[in-house]
PDB file of C-alpha atoms in Angstrom:
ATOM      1  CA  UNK A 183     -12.633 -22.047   6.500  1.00  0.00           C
ATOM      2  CA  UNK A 184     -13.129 -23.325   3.252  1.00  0.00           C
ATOM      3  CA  UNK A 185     -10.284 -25.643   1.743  1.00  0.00           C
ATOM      4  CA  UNK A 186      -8.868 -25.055  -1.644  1.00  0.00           C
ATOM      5  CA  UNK A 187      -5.839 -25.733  -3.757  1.00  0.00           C
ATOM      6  CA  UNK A 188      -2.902 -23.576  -2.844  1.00  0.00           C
ATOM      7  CA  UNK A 189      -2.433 -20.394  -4.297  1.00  0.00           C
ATOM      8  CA  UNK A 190      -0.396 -17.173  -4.969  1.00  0.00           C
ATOM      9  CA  UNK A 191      -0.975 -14.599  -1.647  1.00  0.00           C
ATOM     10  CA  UNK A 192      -2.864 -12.008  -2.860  1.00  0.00           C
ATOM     11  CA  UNK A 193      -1.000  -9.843  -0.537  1.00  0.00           C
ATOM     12  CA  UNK A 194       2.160  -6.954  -1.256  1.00  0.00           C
ATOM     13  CA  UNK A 195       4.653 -10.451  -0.898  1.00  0.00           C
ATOM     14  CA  UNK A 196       3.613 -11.149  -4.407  1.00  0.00           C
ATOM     15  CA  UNK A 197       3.759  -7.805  -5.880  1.00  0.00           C
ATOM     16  CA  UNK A 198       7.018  -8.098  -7.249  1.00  0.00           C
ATOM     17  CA  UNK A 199       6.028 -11.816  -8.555  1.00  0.00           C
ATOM     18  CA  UNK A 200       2.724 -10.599 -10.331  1.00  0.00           C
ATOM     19  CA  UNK A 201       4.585  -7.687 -12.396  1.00  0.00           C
ATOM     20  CA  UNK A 202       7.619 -10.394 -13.280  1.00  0.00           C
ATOM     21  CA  UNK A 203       4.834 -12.867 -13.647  1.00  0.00           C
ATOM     22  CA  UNK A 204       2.951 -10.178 -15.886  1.00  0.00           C
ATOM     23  CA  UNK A 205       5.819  -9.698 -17.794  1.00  0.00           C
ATOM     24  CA  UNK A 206       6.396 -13.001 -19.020  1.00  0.00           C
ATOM     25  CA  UNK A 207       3.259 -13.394 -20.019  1.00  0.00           C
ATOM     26  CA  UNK A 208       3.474 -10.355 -22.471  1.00  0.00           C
ATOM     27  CA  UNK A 209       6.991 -10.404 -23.126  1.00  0.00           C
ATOM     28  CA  UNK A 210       8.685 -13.780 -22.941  1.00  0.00           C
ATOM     29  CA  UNK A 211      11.329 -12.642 -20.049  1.00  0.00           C
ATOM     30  CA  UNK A 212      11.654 -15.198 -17.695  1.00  0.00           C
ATOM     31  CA  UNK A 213      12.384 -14.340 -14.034  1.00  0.00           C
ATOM     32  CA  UNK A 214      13.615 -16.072 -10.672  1.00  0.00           C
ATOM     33  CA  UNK A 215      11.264 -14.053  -8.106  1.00  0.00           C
ATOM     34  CA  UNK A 216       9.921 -16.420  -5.765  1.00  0.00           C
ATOM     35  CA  UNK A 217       5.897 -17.076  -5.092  1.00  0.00           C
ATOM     36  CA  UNK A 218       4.583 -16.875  -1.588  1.00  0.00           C
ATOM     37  CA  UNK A 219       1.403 -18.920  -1.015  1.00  0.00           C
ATOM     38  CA  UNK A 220      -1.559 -17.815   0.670  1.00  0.00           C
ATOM     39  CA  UNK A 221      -3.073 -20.091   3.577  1.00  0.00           C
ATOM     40  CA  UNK A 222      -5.274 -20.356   1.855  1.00  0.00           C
ATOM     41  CA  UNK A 223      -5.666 -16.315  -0.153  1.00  0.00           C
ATOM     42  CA  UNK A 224      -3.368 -14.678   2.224  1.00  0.00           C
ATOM     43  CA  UNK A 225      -0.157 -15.604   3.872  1.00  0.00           C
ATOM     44  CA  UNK A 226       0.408 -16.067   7.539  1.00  0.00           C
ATOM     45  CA  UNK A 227       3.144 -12.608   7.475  1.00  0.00           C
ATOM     46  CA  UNK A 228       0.184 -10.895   5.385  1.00  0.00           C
ATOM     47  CA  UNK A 229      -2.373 -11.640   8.507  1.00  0.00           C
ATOM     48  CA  UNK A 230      -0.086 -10.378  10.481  1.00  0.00           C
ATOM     49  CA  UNK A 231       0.778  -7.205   9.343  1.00  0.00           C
ATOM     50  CA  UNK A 232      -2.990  -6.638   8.848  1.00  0.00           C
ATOM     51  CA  UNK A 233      -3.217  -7.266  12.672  1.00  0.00           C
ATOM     52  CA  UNK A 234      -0.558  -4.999  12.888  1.00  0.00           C
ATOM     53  CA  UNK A 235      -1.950  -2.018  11.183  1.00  0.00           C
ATOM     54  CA  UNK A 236      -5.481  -2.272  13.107  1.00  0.00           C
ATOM     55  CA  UNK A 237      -3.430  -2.086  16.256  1.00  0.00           C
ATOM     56  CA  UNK A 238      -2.021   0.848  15.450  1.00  0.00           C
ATOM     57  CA  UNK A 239      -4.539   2.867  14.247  1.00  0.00           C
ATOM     58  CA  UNK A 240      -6.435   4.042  17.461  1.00  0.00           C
ATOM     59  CA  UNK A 241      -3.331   5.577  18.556  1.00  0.00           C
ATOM     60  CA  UNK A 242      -2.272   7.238  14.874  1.00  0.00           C
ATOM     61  CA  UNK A 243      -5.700   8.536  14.984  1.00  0.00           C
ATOM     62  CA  UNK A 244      -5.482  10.502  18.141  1.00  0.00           C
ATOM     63  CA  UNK A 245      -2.487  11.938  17.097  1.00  0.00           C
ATOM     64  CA  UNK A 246      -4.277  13.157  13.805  1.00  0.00           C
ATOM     65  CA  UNK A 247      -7.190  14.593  16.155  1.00  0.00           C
ATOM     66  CA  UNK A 248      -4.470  16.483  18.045  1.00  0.00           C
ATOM     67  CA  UNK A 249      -3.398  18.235  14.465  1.00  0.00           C
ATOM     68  CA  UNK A 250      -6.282  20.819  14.902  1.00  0.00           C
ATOM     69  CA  UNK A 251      -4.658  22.035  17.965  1.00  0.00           C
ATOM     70  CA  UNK A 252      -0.692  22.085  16.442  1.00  0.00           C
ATOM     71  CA  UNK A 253      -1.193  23.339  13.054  1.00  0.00           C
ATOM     72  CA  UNK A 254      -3.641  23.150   9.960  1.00  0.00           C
ATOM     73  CA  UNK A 255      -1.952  21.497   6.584  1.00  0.00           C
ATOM     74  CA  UNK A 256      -4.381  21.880   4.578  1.00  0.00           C
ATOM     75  CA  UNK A 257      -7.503  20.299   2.448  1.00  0.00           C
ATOM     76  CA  UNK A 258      -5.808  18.641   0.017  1.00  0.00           C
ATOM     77  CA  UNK A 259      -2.786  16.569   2.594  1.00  0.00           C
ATOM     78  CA  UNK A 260      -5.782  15.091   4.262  1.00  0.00           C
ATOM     79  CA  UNK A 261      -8.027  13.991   1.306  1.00  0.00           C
ATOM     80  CA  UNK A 262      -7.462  10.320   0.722  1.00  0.00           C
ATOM     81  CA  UNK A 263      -9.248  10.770  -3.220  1.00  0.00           C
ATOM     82  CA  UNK A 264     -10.134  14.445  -3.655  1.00  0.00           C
ATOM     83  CA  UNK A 265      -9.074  17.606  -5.782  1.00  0.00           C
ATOM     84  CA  UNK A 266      -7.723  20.562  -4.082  1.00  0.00           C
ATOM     85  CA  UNK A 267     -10.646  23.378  -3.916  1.00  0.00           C
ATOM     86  CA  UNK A 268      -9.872  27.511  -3.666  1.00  0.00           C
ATOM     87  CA  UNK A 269     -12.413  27.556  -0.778  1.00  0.00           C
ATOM     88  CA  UNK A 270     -10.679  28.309   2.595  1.00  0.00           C
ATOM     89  CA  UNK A 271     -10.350  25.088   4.879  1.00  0.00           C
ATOM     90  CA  UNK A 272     -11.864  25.795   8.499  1.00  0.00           C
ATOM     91  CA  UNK A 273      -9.256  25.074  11.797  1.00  0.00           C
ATOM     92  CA  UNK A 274      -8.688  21.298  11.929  1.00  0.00           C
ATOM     93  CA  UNK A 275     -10.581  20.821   9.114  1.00  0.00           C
ATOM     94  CA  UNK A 276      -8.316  18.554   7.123  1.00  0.00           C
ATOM     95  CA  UNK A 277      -8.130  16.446  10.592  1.00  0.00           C
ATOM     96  CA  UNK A 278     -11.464  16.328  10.724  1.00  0.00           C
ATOM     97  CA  UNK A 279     -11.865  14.833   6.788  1.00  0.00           C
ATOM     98  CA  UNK A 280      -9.363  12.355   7.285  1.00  0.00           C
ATOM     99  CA  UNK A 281     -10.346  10.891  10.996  1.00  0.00           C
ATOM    100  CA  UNK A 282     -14.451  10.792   9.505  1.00  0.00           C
ATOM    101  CA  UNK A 283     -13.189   8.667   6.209  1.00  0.00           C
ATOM    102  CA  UNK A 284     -10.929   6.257   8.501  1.00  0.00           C
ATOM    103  CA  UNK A 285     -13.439   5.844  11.239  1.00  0.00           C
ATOM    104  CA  UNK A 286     -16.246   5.675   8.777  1.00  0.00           C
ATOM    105  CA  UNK A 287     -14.326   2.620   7.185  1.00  0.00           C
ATOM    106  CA  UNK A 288     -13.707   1.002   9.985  1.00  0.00           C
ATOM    107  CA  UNK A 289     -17.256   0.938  11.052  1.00  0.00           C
ATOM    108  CA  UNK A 290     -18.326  -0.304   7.799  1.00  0.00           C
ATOM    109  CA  UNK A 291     -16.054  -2.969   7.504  1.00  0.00           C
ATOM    110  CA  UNK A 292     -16.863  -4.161  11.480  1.00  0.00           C
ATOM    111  CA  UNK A 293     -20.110  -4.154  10.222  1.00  0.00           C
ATOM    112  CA  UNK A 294     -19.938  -6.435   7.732  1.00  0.00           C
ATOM    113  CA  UNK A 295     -17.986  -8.879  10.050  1.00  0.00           C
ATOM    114  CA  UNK A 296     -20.793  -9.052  12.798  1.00  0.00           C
ATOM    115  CA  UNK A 297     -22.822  -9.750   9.520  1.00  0.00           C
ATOM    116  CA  UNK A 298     -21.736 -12.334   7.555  1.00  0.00           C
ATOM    117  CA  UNK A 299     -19.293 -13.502  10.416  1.00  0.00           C
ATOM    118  CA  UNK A 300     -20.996 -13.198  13.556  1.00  0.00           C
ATOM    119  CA  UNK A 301     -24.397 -13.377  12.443  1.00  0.00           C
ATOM    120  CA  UNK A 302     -25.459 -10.240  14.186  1.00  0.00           C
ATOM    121  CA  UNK A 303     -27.234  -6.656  13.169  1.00  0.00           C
ATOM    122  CA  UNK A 304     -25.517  -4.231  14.936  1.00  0.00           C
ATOM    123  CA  UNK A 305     -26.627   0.354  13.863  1.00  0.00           C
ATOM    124  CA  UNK A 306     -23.029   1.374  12.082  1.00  0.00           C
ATOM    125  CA  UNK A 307     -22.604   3.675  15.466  1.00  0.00           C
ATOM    126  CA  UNK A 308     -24.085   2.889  18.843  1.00  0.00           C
ATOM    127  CA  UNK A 309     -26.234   6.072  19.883  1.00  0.00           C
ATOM    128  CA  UNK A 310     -24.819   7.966  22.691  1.00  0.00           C
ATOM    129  CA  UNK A 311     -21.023   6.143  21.703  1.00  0.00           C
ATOM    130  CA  UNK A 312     -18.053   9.093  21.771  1.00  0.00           C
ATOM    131  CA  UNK A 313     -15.565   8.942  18.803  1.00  0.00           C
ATOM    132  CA  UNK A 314     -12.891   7.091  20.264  1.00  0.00           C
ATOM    133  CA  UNK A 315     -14.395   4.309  21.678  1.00  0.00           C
ATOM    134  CA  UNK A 316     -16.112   4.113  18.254  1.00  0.00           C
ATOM    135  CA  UNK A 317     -13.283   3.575  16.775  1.00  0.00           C
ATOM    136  CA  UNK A 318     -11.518   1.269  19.165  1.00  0.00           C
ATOM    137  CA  UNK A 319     -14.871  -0.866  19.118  1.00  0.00           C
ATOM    138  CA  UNK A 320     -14.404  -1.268  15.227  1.00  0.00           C
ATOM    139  CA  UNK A 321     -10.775  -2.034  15.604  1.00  0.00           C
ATOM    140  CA  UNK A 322     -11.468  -4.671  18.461  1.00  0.00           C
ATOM    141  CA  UNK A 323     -13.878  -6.333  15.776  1.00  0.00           C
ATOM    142  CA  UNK A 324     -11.731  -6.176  13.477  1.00  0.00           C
ATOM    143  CA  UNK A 325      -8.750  -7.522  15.398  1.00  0.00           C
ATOM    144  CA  UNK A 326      -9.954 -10.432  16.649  1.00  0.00           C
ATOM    145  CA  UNK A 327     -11.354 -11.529  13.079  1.00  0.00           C
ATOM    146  CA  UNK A 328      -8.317 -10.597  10.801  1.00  0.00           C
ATOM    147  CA  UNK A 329      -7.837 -14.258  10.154  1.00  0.00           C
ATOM    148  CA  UNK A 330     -11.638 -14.129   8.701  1.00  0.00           C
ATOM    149  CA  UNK A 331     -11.551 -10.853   6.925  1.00  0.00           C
ATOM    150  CA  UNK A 332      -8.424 -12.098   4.806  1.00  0.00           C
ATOM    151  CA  UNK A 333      -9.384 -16.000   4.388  1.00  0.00           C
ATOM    152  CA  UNK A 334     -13.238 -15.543   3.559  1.00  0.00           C
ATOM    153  CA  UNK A 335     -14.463 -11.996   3.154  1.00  0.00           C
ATOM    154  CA  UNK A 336     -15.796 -11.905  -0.066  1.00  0.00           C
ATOM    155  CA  UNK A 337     -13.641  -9.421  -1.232  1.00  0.00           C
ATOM    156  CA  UNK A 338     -10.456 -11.380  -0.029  1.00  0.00           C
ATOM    157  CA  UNK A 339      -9.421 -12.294  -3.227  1.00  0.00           C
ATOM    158  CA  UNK A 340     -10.007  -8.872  -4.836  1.00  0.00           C
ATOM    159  CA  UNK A 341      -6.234  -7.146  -5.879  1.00  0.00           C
ATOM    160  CA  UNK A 342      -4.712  -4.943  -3.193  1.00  0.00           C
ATOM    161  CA  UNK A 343      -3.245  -2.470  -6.110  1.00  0.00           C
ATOM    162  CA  UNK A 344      -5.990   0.227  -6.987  1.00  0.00           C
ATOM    163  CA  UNK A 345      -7.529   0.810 -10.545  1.00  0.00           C
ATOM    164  CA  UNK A 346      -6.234   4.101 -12.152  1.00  0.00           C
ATOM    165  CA  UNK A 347      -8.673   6.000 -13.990  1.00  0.00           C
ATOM    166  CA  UNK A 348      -8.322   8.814 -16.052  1.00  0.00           C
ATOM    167  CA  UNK A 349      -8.156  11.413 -13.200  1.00  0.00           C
ATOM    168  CA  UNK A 350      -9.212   9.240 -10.494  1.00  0.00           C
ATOM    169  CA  UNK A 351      -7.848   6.141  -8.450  1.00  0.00           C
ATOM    170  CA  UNK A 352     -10.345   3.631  -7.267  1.00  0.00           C
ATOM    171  CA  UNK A 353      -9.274   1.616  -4.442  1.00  0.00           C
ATOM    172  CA  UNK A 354      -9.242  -1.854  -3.839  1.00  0.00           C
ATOM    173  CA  UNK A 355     -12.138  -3.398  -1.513  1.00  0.00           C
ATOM    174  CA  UNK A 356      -9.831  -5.945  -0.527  1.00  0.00           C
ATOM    175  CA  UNK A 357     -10.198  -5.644   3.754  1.00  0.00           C
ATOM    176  CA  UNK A 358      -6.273  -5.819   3.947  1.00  0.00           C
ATOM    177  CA  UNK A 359      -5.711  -3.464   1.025  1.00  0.00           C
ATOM    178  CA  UNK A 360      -8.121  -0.703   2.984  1.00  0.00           C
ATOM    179  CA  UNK A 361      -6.605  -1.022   6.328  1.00  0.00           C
ATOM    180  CA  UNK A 362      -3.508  -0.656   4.729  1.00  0.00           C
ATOM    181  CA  UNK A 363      -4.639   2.726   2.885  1.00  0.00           C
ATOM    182  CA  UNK A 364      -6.076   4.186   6.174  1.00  0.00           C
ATOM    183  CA  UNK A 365      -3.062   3.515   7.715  1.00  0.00           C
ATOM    184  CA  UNK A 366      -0.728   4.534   5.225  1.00  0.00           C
ATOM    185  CA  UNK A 367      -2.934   8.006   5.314  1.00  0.00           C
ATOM    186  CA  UNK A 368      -2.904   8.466   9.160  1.00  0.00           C
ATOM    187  CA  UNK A 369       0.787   7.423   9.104  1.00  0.00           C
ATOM    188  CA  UNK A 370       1.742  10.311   6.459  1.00  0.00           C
ATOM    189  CA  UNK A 371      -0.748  12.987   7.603  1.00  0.00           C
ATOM    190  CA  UNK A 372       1.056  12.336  11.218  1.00  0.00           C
ATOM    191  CA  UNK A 373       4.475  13.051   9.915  1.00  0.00           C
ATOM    192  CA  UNK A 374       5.191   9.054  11.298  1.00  0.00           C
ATOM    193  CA  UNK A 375       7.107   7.860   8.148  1.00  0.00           C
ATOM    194  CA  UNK A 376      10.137   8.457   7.224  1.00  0.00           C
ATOM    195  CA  UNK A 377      11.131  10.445   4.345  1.00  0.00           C
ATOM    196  CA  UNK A 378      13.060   8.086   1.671  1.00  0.00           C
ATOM    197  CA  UNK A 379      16.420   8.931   1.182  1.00  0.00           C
ATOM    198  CA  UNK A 380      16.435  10.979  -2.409  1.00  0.00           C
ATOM    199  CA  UNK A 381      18.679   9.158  -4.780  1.00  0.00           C
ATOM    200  CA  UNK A 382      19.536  10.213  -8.603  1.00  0.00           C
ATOM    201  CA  UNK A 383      18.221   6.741 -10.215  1.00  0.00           C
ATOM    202  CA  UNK A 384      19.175   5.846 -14.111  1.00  0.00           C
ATOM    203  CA  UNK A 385      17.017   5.546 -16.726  1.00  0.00           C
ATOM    204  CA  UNK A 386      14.570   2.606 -17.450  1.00  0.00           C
ATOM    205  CA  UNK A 387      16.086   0.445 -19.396  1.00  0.00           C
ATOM    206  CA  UNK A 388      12.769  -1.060 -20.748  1.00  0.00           C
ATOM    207  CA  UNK A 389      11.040   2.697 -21.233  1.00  0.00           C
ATOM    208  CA  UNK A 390      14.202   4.931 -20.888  1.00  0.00           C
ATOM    209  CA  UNK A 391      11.640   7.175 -18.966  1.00  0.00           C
ATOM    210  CA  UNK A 392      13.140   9.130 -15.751  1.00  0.00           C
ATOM    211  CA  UNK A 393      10.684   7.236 -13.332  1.00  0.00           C
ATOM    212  CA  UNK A 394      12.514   4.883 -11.146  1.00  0.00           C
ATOM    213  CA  UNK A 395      12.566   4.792  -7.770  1.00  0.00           C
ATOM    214  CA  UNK A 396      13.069   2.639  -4.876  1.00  0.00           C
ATOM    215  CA  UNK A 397      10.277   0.363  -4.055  1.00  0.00           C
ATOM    216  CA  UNK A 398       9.943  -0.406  -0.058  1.00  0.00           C
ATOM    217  CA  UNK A 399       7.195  -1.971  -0.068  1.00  0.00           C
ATOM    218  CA  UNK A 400       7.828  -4.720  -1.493  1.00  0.00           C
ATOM    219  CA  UNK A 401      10.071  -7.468  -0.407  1.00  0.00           C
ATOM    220  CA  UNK A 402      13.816  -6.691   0.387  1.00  0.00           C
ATOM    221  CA  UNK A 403      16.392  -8.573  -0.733  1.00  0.00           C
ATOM    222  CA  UNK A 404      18.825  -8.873   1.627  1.00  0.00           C
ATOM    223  CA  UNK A 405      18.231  -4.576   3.012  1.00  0.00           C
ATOM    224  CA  UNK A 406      18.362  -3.800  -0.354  1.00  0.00           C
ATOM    225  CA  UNK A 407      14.950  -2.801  -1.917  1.00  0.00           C
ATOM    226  CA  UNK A 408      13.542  -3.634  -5.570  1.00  0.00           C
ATOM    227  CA  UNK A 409      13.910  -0.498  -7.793  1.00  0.00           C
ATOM    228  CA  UNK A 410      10.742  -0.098  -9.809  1.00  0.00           C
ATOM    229  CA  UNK A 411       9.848   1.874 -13.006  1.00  0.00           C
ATOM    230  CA  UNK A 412       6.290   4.666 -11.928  1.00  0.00           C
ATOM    231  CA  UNK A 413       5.528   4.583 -15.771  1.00  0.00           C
ATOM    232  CA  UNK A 414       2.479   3.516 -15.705  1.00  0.00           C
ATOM    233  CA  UNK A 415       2.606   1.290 -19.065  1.00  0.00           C
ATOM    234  CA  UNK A 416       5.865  -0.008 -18.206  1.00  0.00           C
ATOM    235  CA  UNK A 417       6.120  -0.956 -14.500  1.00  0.00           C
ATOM    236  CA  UNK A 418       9.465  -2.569 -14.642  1.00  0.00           C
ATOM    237  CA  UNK A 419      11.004  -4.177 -11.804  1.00  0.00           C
ATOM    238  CA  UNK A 420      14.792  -4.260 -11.205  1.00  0.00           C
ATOM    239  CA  UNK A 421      16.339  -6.809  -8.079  1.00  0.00           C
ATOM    240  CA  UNK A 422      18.820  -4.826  -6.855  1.00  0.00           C
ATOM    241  CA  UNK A 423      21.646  -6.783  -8.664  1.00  0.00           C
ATOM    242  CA  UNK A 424      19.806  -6.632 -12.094  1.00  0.00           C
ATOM    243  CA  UNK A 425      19.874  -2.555 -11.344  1.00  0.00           C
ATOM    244  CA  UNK A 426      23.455  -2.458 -10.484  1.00  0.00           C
ATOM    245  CA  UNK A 427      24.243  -4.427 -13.883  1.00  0.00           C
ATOM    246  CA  UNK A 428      21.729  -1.869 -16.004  1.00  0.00           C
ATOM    247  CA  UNK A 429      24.329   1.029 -14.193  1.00  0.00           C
ATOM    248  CA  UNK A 430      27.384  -0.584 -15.043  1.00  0.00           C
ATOM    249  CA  UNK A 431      26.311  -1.615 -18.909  1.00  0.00           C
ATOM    250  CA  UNK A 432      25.489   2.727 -18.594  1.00  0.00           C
ATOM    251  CA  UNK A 433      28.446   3.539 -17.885  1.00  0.00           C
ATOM    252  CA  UNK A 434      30.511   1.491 -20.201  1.00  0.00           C
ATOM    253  CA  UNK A 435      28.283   2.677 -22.801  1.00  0.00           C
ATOM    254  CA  UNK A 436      29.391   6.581 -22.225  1.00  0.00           C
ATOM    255  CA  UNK A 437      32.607   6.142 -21.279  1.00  0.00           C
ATOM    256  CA  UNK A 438      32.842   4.631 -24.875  1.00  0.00           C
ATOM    257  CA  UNK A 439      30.507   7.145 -26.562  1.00  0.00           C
ATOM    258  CA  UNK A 440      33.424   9.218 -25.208  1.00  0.00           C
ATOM    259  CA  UNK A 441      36.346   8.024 -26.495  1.00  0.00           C
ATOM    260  CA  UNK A 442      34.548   7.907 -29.643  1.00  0.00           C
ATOM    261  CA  UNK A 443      33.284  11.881 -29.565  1.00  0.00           C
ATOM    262  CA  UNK A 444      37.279  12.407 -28.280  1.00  0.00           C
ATOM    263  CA  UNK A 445      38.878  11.059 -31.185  1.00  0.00           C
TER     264      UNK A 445
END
């Protein structure tokens, strides 16, 4: 592995540093979020939940095969990066889109670990190999050489947050960032995550845009998530006592607005 300086995990840890970080930068606002280093591009808890993921994904994906048989939701629940069509989606057919882009990934990425890890030349698919086991082979590969694909793939240090285009998102080749996609994907499509708990948020106080919204996925402090701003050109992020202060300065703004309109 090679040996470098250390620096910033490229992983979700740092999300919430990178957008404070990003701030300052353009804006001058200082901030107290802390910095987790990667060892040496992605943390040890960032390996991890990579390992995690890959481990889960056989079974999520038999579960999504089994959606044929309970119930068809539909083209556009299943497409990871399409446009919903008028044409009439076939029995299991939104199954069948979803299980062919996750296993297809998988393979792909295996592949380029017996490549540039291994040292091997391996077909994409072994002929005569059923489905499953195709899929399990690819997550065995990629199991035992998570520590590799996050340390030196050479797309390791490439940021886990997709570009947004115009009408399109590109995702990140990142090996972490696209194992988390497919299983984010297989989790949702399976009905597996939880719903988050709808709550009436305030307004940005950077943007005053309508757009916040509790941000799991980041870091909690405490159990309490950071509450982040969707507005794409703004972004914000609130710790959950600098949202609680923004609410209260709210409030004692129209309570007094309201004495004033009383009078």
């Amino acid at each position: 592995m090679p040996t470098s300086a250390p620096a910033p995990c490229h992983g979700p840890c740092n999300t919430a540093w990178r957008r404070a970080e990003h701030r300052r930068t353009a804006t001058g606002t200082d901030h107290d979020i802390p910095v987790t280093w990667g060892t040496p591009i992605h943390c040890a808890d960032c390996v991890d939940r990579t390992g995690d993921y890959l481990a889960d994904l056989p079974h999520l994906l038999d579960l999504v095969a089994l959606e044929a048989l309970d119930g068809q939701r539909g083209v556009p629940s299943a497409s990871t990066h399409g446009a919903p069509t008028d044409t009439t989606p076939w029995p299991g057919q939104a199954a069948r889109l979803l299980i062919d882009h996750i296993a297809g990934g998988l393979a792909e990425t295996a592949a380029t670990v017996r490549a540039l890890h291994h040292h091997r030349d391996q077909p994409l698919r072994r002929p005569g190999i059923r489905e499953a086991e195709w899929i399990r082979e690819s997550v065995n590969t990629l199991f035992h050489a998570v520590d590799w694909l996050l340390q030196e793939h050479p797309l390791a240090t490439e940021s886990h947050e997709p570009l947004r285009r115009a009408h399109s998102v590109v995702h990140s080749g990142n090996p972490a960032a696209q194992v988390a996609h497919w299983h984010t994907a297989a989790t949702r499509f399976t009905r597996r995550d939880r719903a988050p708990e709808t709550k009436r948020l305030a307004p940005c106080a950077r943007c005053g845009g309508p757009w916040l919204t509790e941000c799991r996925d980041l870091h909690l402090i405490g159990d309490e998530p950071y509450i982040e701003c969707q507005n794409p050109e703004c972004q914000t992020l609130y710790r959950p006592d600098e949202y609680r202060r923004h609410v209260k300065d709210l409030v004692a703004t129209t309570r007094l607005k309201h004495r004033e309109d009383s009078r």
